[in-house]
Amino acid sequence: MSHSFLSNKTSLALLTDFYQLTMSYGYWKAGFDRKEAVFHLFFRTLPFDGGYAIAAGLQSVIEYLENFRFDESDLAYLASLKSYSGKQLFSDEFFDYLAKMKFSCTVDAVLEGTPVFPYEPLLRIRGPLIQCQILESPLLNLINFPSLIATKASRICLAAKGDPVLEFGLRRAQGIDGALTASRASYIGGCDSTSNILAGKLYGIPVKGTHSHSWVMVFDDELEAFKTFGKYLPENTVFLVDTYNTLNGVEKAIEAAKELRKQGYRFLGIRLDSGDLAELSIKSRALMDEAGFQDAAIVASNELDETIISELKRQGAKIAVWGVGTNLVTAKDQPAFDGVYKISAVRDPKGPWKYKLKLSEQMKKVSNPGILQVKRFSANGIYVGDAIYDIQSKMDQDVSIVDPFDATLEHHFSKELESEDLLQPIFKKGQLVYQLPSLLEIKERTAFLLKKLPNGVKRFLNPHKYVVGLEKSLYNIKIKLIKDIRANMAQDYTVPENET
Amino acid sequence: MSHSFLSNKTSLALLTDFYQLTMSYGYWKAGFDRKEAVFHLFFRTLPFDGGYAIAAGLQSVIEYLENFRFDESDLAYLASLKSYSGKQLFSDEFFDYLAKMKFSCTVDAVLEGTPVFPYEPLLRIRGPLIQCQILESPLLNLINFPSLIATKASRICLAAKGDPVLEFGLRRAQGIDGALTASRASYIGGCDSTSNILAGKLYGIPVKGTHSHSWVMVFDDELEAFKTFGKYLPENTVFLVDTYNTLNGVEKAIEAAKELRKQGYRFLGIRLDSGDLAELSIKSRALMDEAGFQDAAIVASNELDETIISELKRQGAKIAVWGVGTNLVTAKDQPAFDGVYKISAVRDPKGPWKYKLKLSEQMKKVSNPGILQVKRFSANGIYVGDAIYDIQSKMDQDVSIVDPFDATLEHHFSKELESEDLLQPIFKKGQLVYQLPSLLEIKERTAFLLKKLPNGVKRFLNPHKYVVGLEKSLYNIKIKLIKDIRANMAQDYTVPENET
């Protein structure tokens, strides 16, 4: 089932930054509406000081683009906007143009769940300049956040070493959609279930949960609370034991569990939500084992993240299921993915492509020119490195790449290596040519691809740097362009033949 | 205009944690559906190491509650959920109960834009236990995030000392709603405008923006880019000058601005988006002044927050307008507001209230019992302190409060002081009794109330701690209850008379 907000057919064309519209108006007035452009969406730094990121958000992008249109209320709103002197900012003819606009770009994207690295395009969009421009803000919004959360989830699940991880961040998520999108991205990244029922309904994610402190507090007595819960939900019983005193609570949970057992039901376990989780889990485990409940699980929650889970495991905590909320769904230690969207080529109708880059005093902020693709090389099923290349480059031979920040650092990939292109066709001139896999398929593919990443890259502390570089001819174009701009000679590189 | 996602009449009843439904089912099976409860939503720690927070989100809460209902698709989804043995988890009779459920709680809330402090209820909800329970997760989601962002925005605007602040966080916000809700909360907190056009359309927030780097890069030449922009949007021109070289860009902007001036238009200014903003703004200011553009503003952006803005001001930066994005809309340094929702009283139909609290080994996590209200005292128009009190307490005399974490710390408020109750009636038995002010009214009220907060409380570094305590008789009930529970005597405090 599709995304609640994107599928309700409300126009979301105005979900963009105002400057996209002022620029579009300028382009249109200047007769640039027939120009074609190429933009790439990429990020510059890996979140969480990690060694990789996981791309996500493509489903929302597809739904957004399929429904992209300006409706009457959008245009009426735009017509209400005035300049400082009180004049209507945009002309009525421009509104006619917007009303008739039909999404017609060609979009290639890295599929959801793919491990990705800085400067690799996650999305390449090519088409009418104005459409590409307007789409900058929504595309960034729809890719940045899910990629952030899928990455965080994959780290947390790696720390849990195969134990189930339950996402329950709804209450502290950044908005309704912040919660739903996080549930979906967390599932892609490796979580097993969510507490958010709407995410279950919309996306088919398994939902989990039993009771909170308030259940216990409504009763006069904790034991009575447990027994009553067991009575009415005998096949979905995990007792939360820390409302008053944790180990006391565990004993009462065991007493209630014995009644469940008498009636032939399985006691699923207890949840710890405060205190020293290592110590309490070990003591609780002992109490439960002693009472013959070896199969009952200990679920733990309380501000968990990959660091705390790793540490609890190191301390021998007897925790079998991990509940993670705030730290996952807001990616608390780094709540924004730094994706950007940059123009890299422009041309007049039928003219040659002019490759473009944005200069900066920081080399890290200089964008890459061209029409880009990423080739990922593998040896024995393990990824060895990626080449960012221009689609006009010859890639059927050995490939040399250059580190964009250190020209002395080159890598060579033999043409004998296995390789695959990461960007896949999604839309061709506005027509969807890609069939979305199910969410479960995306999740399984993510787990499969993560196994192909070298272990060092997945380490939390000082991860190994995965090799990514610019294919040498692209690197040379970039350097030439930088020098030309600095020398004020030209501000683009015109592709010799109109090849693409 | 109302919130896009909440007003589309889609049922959002399942936007809750699964355990709310399992508990509700247990309550219903146990015959507790006629029990009445009181829950409070409050937070425990101030975000950003600050001295205050700003309450926000009430509008969304109202829209959510007005549309609260389980529709057929919700119930069909719930019916699809199975226990471990494959049985339907909830009974069909329960679905009939949910289908007929009509929101009938009484809700009191602190109005949007009010400065608030730890442990003060932002929301008090009283009504059928099951409804109160189900609403926990959505209420937290709808209050936590906007309160976080309104607080962050107010800090950023305080740092800007009256300079306009533009919010443009859409691209890195946590989801679509993360962006929209942040735009609205930022406006409440003091921002002047947003870049998000949809937020402009939905909420009436002024939208701002002119052009980005891509505008410049589409042209062969930066000067030509500026001139063309000025030609077609002569009354909305702020040139972004750092595409290639900032000061070089400023000179070209000035050249283009001279053309604008010749044609009788005002040159609004330039935007700096990278580099040393202090130094570049001072040099740019000098260049612009020299060319006679003393009225043109310097807008700055690039990872700004209250700390960087304060520091830039200290360095004498000549920045007149501040653009803030990621750090504001994700509250990057602390992306979650720690609001919680706790039951504090329960009763059988017509029975006496039983006051409840949740114990914890940490006193900070022990909840407050009762049916609470907050009285805020002022002297000479400045707030002096707040008393959290039970509504059965006598408040028409001098009031003593106790610091809940330090019994030796008492404060006394004379009955001669001005005072006001913070919680205002919003719903009475499900009927809306409150008329939402306009967003602009909320924003203006916020600014007005912030002026009443002592300056020390608004300081960023080691802010003064605003006085909040439990009214003495409430404090005594709480202590008695803690002792009773620890002694295993009772787990509630029964209110002597059925007063409320």
PDB file of N, CA, C and O in Angstrom, chain A residues 27-70:
ATOM      1  N   TYR A  27      13.622  31.781 -15.615  1.00  0.00           N
ATOM      2  CA  TYR A  27      13.969  30.921 -16.756  1.00  0.00           C
ATOM      3  C   TYR A  27      12.912  31.049 -17.857  1.00  0.00           C
ATOM      4  O   TYR A  27      13.212  31.164 -19.029  1.00  0.00           O
ATOM      5  N   TRP A  28      11.681  31.011 -17.421  1.00  0.00           N
ATOM      6  CA  TRP A  28      10.578  31.043 -18.371  1.00  0.00           C
ATOM      7  C   TRP A  28      10.554  32.380 -19.127  1.00  0.00           C
ATOM      8  O   TRP A  28      10.452  32.418 -20.355  1.00  0.00           O
ATOM      9  N   LYS A  29      10.726  33.462 -18.373  1.00  0.00           N
ATOM     10  CA  LYS A  29      10.738  34.786 -19.013  1.00  0.00           C
ATOM     11  C   LYS A  29      11.924  34.904 -19.972  1.00  0.00           C
ATOM     12  O   LYS A  29      11.837  35.551 -21.012  1.00  0.00           O
ATOM     13  N   ALA A  30      13.036  34.281 -19.594  1.00  0.00           N
ATOM     14  CA  ALA A  30      14.245  34.385 -20.419  1.00  0.00           C
ATOM     15  C   ALA A  30      14.220  33.405 -21.589  1.00  0.00           C
ATOM     16  O   ALA A  30      15.201  33.303 -22.338  1.00  0.00           O
ATOM     17  N   GLY A  31      13.152  32.665 -21.709  1.00  0.00           N
ATOM     18  CA  GLY A  31      13.063  31.694 -22.806  1.00  0.00           C
ATOM     19  C   GLY A  31      13.864  30.438 -22.572  1.00  0.00           C
ATOM     20  O   GLY A  31      14.195  29.704 -23.506  1.00  0.00           O
ATOM     21  N   PHE A  32      14.195  30.179 -21.321  1.00  0.00           N
ATOM     22  CA  PHE A  32      15.001  28.989 -20.992  1.00  0.00           C
ATOM     23  C   PHE A  32      14.136  27.765 -20.740  1.00  0.00           C
ATOM     24  O   PHE A  32      14.647  26.725 -20.346  1.00  0.00           O
ATOM     25  N   ASP A  33      12.842  27.904 -20.917  1.00  0.00           N
ATOM     26  CA  ASP A  33      11.989  26.765 -20.597  1.00  0.00           C
ATOM     27  C   ASP A  33      12.254  25.589 -21.531  1.00  0.00           C
ATOM     28  O   ASP A  33      11.902  24.464 -21.224  1.00  0.00           O
ATOM     29  N   ARG A  34      12.904  25.847 -22.678  1.00  0.00           N
ATOM     30  CA  ARG A  34      13.213  24.737 -23.577  1.00  0.00           C
ATOM     31  C   ARG A  34      14.599  24.171 -23.317  1.00  0.00           C
ATOM     32  O   ARG A  34      14.995  23.182 -23.938  1.00  0.00           O
ATOM     33  N   LYS A  35      15.335  24.803 -22.435  1.00  0.00           N
ATOM     34  CA  LYS A  35      16.644  24.237 -22.078  1.00  0.00           C
ATOM     35  C   LYS A  35      16.441  22.925 -21.328  1.00  0.00           C
ATOM     36  O   LYS A  35      15.465  22.738 -20.594  1.00  0.00           O
ATOM     37  N   GLU A  36      17.421  22.051 -21.513  1.00  0.00           N
ATOM     38  CA  GLU A  36      17.393  20.775 -20.817  1.00  0.00           C
ATOM     39  C   GLU A  36      18.554  20.776 -19.814  1.00  0.00           C
ATOM     40  O   GLU A  36      19.618  21.337 -20.099  1.00  0.00           O
ATOM     41  N   ALA A  37      18.348  20.149 -18.690  1.00  0.00           N
ATOM     42  CA  ALA A  37      19.399  20.145 -17.665  1.00  0.00           C
ATOM     43  C   ALA A  37      19.564  18.763 -17.077  1.00  0.00           C
ATOM     44  O   ALA A  37      18.703  17.897 -17.223  1.00  0.00           O
ATOM     45  N   VAL A  38      20.700  18.574 -16.425  1.00  0.00           N
ATOM     46  CA  VAL A  38      20.942  17.365 -15.641  1.00  0.00           C
ATOM     47  C   VAL A  38      21.318  17.805 -14.220  1.00  0.00           C
ATOM     48  O   VAL A  38      22.180  18.675 -14.049  1.00  0.00           O
ATOM     49  N   PHE A  39      20.635  17.248 -13.264  1.00  0.00           N
ATOM     50  CA  PHE A  39      20.967  17.477 -11.849  1.00  0.00           C
ATOM     51  C   PHE A  39      21.240  16.119 -11.194  1.00  0.00           C
ATOM     52  O   PHE A  39      20.664  15.105 -11.597  1.00  0.00           O
ATOM     53  N   HIS A  40      22.098  16.133 -10.194  1.00  0.00           N
ATOM     54  CA  HIS A  40      22.332  14.930  -9.394  1.00  0.00           C
ATOM     55  C   HIS A  40      22.053  15.227  -7.927  1.00  0.00           C
ATOM     56  O   HIS A  40      22.373  16.310  -7.441  1.00  0.00           O
ATOM     57  N   LEU A  41      21.479  14.248  -7.276  1.00  0.00           N
ATOM     58  CA  LEU A  41      21.296  14.322  -5.829  1.00  0.00           C
ATOM     59  C   LEU A  41      22.359  13.422  -5.192  1.00  0.00           C
ATOM     60  O   LEU A  41      22.448  12.237  -5.517  1.00  0.00           O
ATOM     61  N   PHE A  42      23.177  13.994  -4.335  1.00  0.00           N
ATOM     62  CA  PHE A  42      24.233  13.215  -3.676  1.00  0.00           C
ATOM     63  C   PHE A  42      24.485  13.812  -2.295  1.00  0.00           C
ATOM     64  O   PHE A  42      23.944  14.862  -1.957  1.00  0.00           O
ATOM     65  N   PHE A  43      25.276  13.114  -1.501  1.00  0.00           N
ATOM     66  CA  PHE A  43      25.615  13.655  -0.177  1.00  0.00           C
ATOM     67  C   PHE A  43      27.127  13.716  -0.044  1.00  0.00           C
ATOM     68  O   PHE A  43      27.850  13.098  -0.808  1.00  0.00           O
ATOM     69  N   ARG A  44      27.581  14.479   0.930  1.00  0.00           N
ATOM     70  CA  ARG A  44      29.016  14.737   1.031  1.00  0.00           C
ATOM     71  C   ARG A  44      29.683  14.021   2.192  1.00  0.00           C
ATOM     72  O   ARG A  44      30.869  13.725   2.141  1.00  0.00           O
ATOM     73  N   THR A  45      28.921  13.787   3.266  1.00  0.00           N
ATOM     74  CA  THR A  45      29.561  13.152   4.428  1.00  0.00           C
ATOM     75  C   THR A  45      28.677  12.025   4.938  1.00  0.00           C
ATOM     76  O   THR A  45      27.453  12.122   4.925  1.00  0.00           O
ATOM     77  N   LEU A  46      29.334  10.967   5.380  1.00  0.00           N
ATOM     78  CA  LEU A  46      28.603   9.833   5.925  1.00  0.00           C
ATOM     79  C   LEU A  46      28.075  10.176   7.304  1.00  0.00           C
ATOM     80  O   LEU A  46      28.802  10.750   8.128  1.00  0.00           O
ATOM     81  N   PRO A  47      26.822   9.841   7.572  1.00  0.00           N
ATOM     82  CA  PRO A  47      26.292  10.146   8.907  1.00  0.00           C
ATOM     83  C   PRO A  47      26.899   9.251   9.977  1.00  0.00           C
ATOM     84  O   PRO A  47      27.388   8.153   9.678  1.00  0.00           O
ATOM     85  N   PHE A  48      26.875   9.701  11.195  1.00  0.00           N
ATOM     86  CA  PHE A  48      27.236   8.925  12.392  1.00  0.00           C
ATOM     87  C   PHE A  48      28.709   8.519  12.400  1.00  0.00           C
ATOM     88  O   PHE A  48      29.063   7.506  13.015  1.00  0.00           O
ATOM     89  N   ASP A  49      29.565   9.272  11.697  1.00  0.00           N
ATOM     90  CA  ASP A  49      30.973   8.884  11.565  1.00  0.00           C
ATOM     91  C   ASP A  49      31.109   7.449  11.073  1.00  0.00           C
ATOM     92  O   ASP A  49      32.063   6.748  11.426  1.00  0.00           O
ATOM     93  N   GLY A  50      30.146   7.021  10.294  1.00  0.00           N
ATOM     94  CA  GLY A  50      30.124   5.633   9.840  1.00  0.00           C
ATOM     95  C   GLY A  50      30.889   5.439   8.545  1.00  0.00           C
ATOM     96  O   GLY A  50      31.478   6.379   7.995  1.00  0.00           O
ATOM     97  N   GLY A  51      30.870   4.219   8.060  1.00  0.00           N
ATOM     98  CA  GLY A  51      31.598   3.873   6.850  1.00  0.00           C
ATOM     99  C   GLY A  51      30.724   3.729   5.620  1.00  0.00           C
ATOM    100  O   GLY A  51      31.238   3.540   4.513  1.00  0.00           O
ATOM    101  N   TYR A  52      29.405   3.813   5.779  1.00  0.00           N
ATOM    102  CA  TYR A  52      28.508   3.651   4.632  1.00  0.00           C
ATOM    103  C   TYR A  52      27.175   4.313   4.960  1.00  0.00           C
ATOM    104  O   TYR A  52      26.887   4.640   6.116  1.00  0.00           O
ATOM    105  N   ALA A  53      26.360   4.469   3.939  1.00  0.00           N
ATOM    106  CA  ALA A  53      24.977   4.899   4.134  1.00  0.00           C
ATOM    107  C   ALA A  53      24.095   3.971   3.315  1.00  0.00           C
ATOM    108  O   ALA A  53      24.572   3.256   2.435  1.00  0.00           O
ATOM    109  N   ILE A  54      22.807   3.970   3.627  1.00  0.00           N
ATOM    110  CA  ILE A  54      21.841   3.156   2.897  1.00  0.00           C
ATOM    111  C   ILE A  54      20.860   4.095   2.196  1.00  0.00           C
ATOM    112  O   ILE A  54      20.214   4.913   2.858  1.00  0.00           O
ATOM    113  N   ALA A  55      20.770   3.963   0.877  1.00  0.00           N
ATOM    114  CA  ALA A  55      19.835   4.814   0.131  1.00  0.00           C
ATOM    115  C   ALA A  55      18.399   4.381   0.400  1.00  0.00           C
ATOM    116  O   ALA A  55      18.104   3.190   0.429  1.00  0.00           O
ATOM    117  N   ALA A  56      17.522   5.345   0.583  1.00  0.00           N
ATOM    118  CA  ALA A  56      16.094   5.028   0.746  1.00  0.00           C
ATOM    119  C   ALA A  56      15.265   6.231   0.301  1.00  0.00           C
ATOM    120  O   ALA A  56      15.807   7.315   0.093  1.00  0.00           O
ATOM    121  N   GLY A  57      13.981   6.003   0.147  1.00  0.00           N
ATOM    122  CA  GLY A  57      13.075   7.093  -0.197  1.00  0.00           C
ATOM    123  C   GLY A  57      12.553   7.057  -1.618  1.00  0.00           C
ATOM    124  O   GLY A  57      11.690   7.862  -1.980  1.00  0.00           O
ATOM    125  N   LEU A  58      13.042   6.125  -2.426  1.00  0.00           N
ATOM    126  CA  LEU A  58      12.647   6.121  -3.836  1.00  0.00           C
ATOM    127  C   LEU A  58      11.142   5.934  -4.025  1.00  0.00           C
ATOM    128  O   LEU A  58      10.543   6.544  -4.908  1.00  0.00           O
ATOM    129  N   GLN A  59      10.533   5.114  -3.166  1.00  0.00           N
ATOM    130  CA  GLN A  59       9.087   4.919  -3.332  1.00  0.00           C
ATOM    131  C   GLN A  59       8.335   6.245  -3.221  1.00  0.00           C
ATOM    132  O   GLN A  59       7.466   6.555  -4.039  1.00  0.00           O
ATOM    133  N   SER A  60       8.681   7.034  -2.218  1.00  0.00           N
ATOM    134  CA  SER A  60       8.011   8.330  -2.059  1.00  0.00           C
ATOM    135  C   SER A  60       8.299   9.242  -3.243  1.00  0.00           C
ATOM    136  O   SER A  60       7.433   9.998  -3.683  1.00  0.00           O
ATOM    137  N   VAL A  61       9.519   9.173  -3.739  1.00  0.00           N
ATOM    138  CA  VAL A  61       9.871  10.000  -4.898  1.00  0.00           C
ATOM    139  C   VAL A  61       8.976   9.633  -6.081  1.00  0.00           C
ATOM    140  O   VAL A  61       8.429  10.510  -6.764  1.00  0.00           O
ATOM    141  N   ILE A  62       8.800   8.351  -6.311  1.00  0.00           N
ATOM    142  CA  ILE A  62       7.964   7.918  -7.432  1.00  0.00           C
ATOM    143  C   ILE A  62       6.528   8.405  -7.251  1.00  0.00           C
ATOM    144  O   ILE A  62       5.912   8.949  -8.171  1.00  0.00           O
ATOM    145  N   GLU A  63       6.005   8.233  -6.042  1.00  0.00           N
ATOM    146  CA  GLU A  63       4.622   8.679  -5.811  1.00  0.00           C
ATOM    147  C   GLU A  63       4.500  10.189  -5.968  1.00  0.00           C
ATOM    148  O   GLU A  63       3.519  10.691  -6.514  1.00  0.00           O
ATOM    149  N   TYR A  64       5.517  10.888  -5.490  1.00  0.00           N
ATOM    150  CA  TYR A  64       5.490  12.348  -5.624  1.00  0.00           C
ATOM    151  C   TYR A  64       5.487  12.747  -7.094  1.00  0.00           C
ATOM    152  O   TYR A  64       4.686  13.576  -7.532  1.00  0.00           O
ATOM    153  N   LEU A  65       6.390  12.160  -7.868  1.00  0.00           N
ATOM    154  CA  LEU A  65       6.529  12.560  -9.270  1.00  0.00           C
ATOM    155  C   LEU A  65       5.307  12.149 -10.090  1.00  0.00           C
ATOM    156  O   LEU A  65       4.876  12.878 -10.990  1.00  0.00           O
ATOM    157  N   GLU A  66       4.739  11.019  -9.751  1.00  0.00           N
ATOM    158  CA  GLU A  66       3.544  10.589 -10.493  1.00  0.00           C
ATOM    159  C   GLU A  66       2.362  11.529 -10.267  1.00  0.00           C
ATOM    160  O   GLU A  66       1.484  11.624 -11.118  1.00  0.00           O
ATOM    161  N   ASN A  67       2.338  12.153  -9.101  1.00  0.00           N
ATOM    162  CA  ASN A  67       1.223  13.054  -8.793  1.00  0.00           C
ATOM    163  C   ASN A  67       1.574  14.525  -8.987  1.00  0.00           C
ATOM    164  O   ASN A  67       0.811  15.405  -8.608  1.00  0.00           O
ATOM    165  N   PHE A  68       2.727  14.784  -9.566  1.00  0.00           N
ATOM    166  CA  PHE A  68       3.201  16.165  -9.664  1.00  0.00           C
ATOM    167  C   PHE A  68       2.353  16.989 -10.627  1.00  0.00           C
ATOM    168  O   PHE A  68       2.245  16.667 -11.801  1.00  0.00           O
ATOM    169  N   ARG A  69       1.751  18.011 -10.103  1.00  0.00           N
ATOM    170  CA  ARG A  69       0.994  18.947 -10.944  1.00  0.00           C
ATOM    171  C   ARG A  69       0.625  20.157 -10.092  1.00  0.00           C
ATOM    172  O   ARG A  69       0.479  20.036  -8.866  1.00  0.00           O
ATOM    173  N   PHE A  70       0.458  21.294 -10.735  1.00  0.00           N
ATOM    174  CA  PHE A  70      -0.025  22.488 -10.042  1.00  0.00           C
ATOM    175  C   PHE A  70      -1.537  22.522 -10.194  1.00  0.00           C
ATOM    176  O   PHE A  70      -2.037  22.502 -11.326  1.00  0.00           O
TER     177      PHE A  70
END
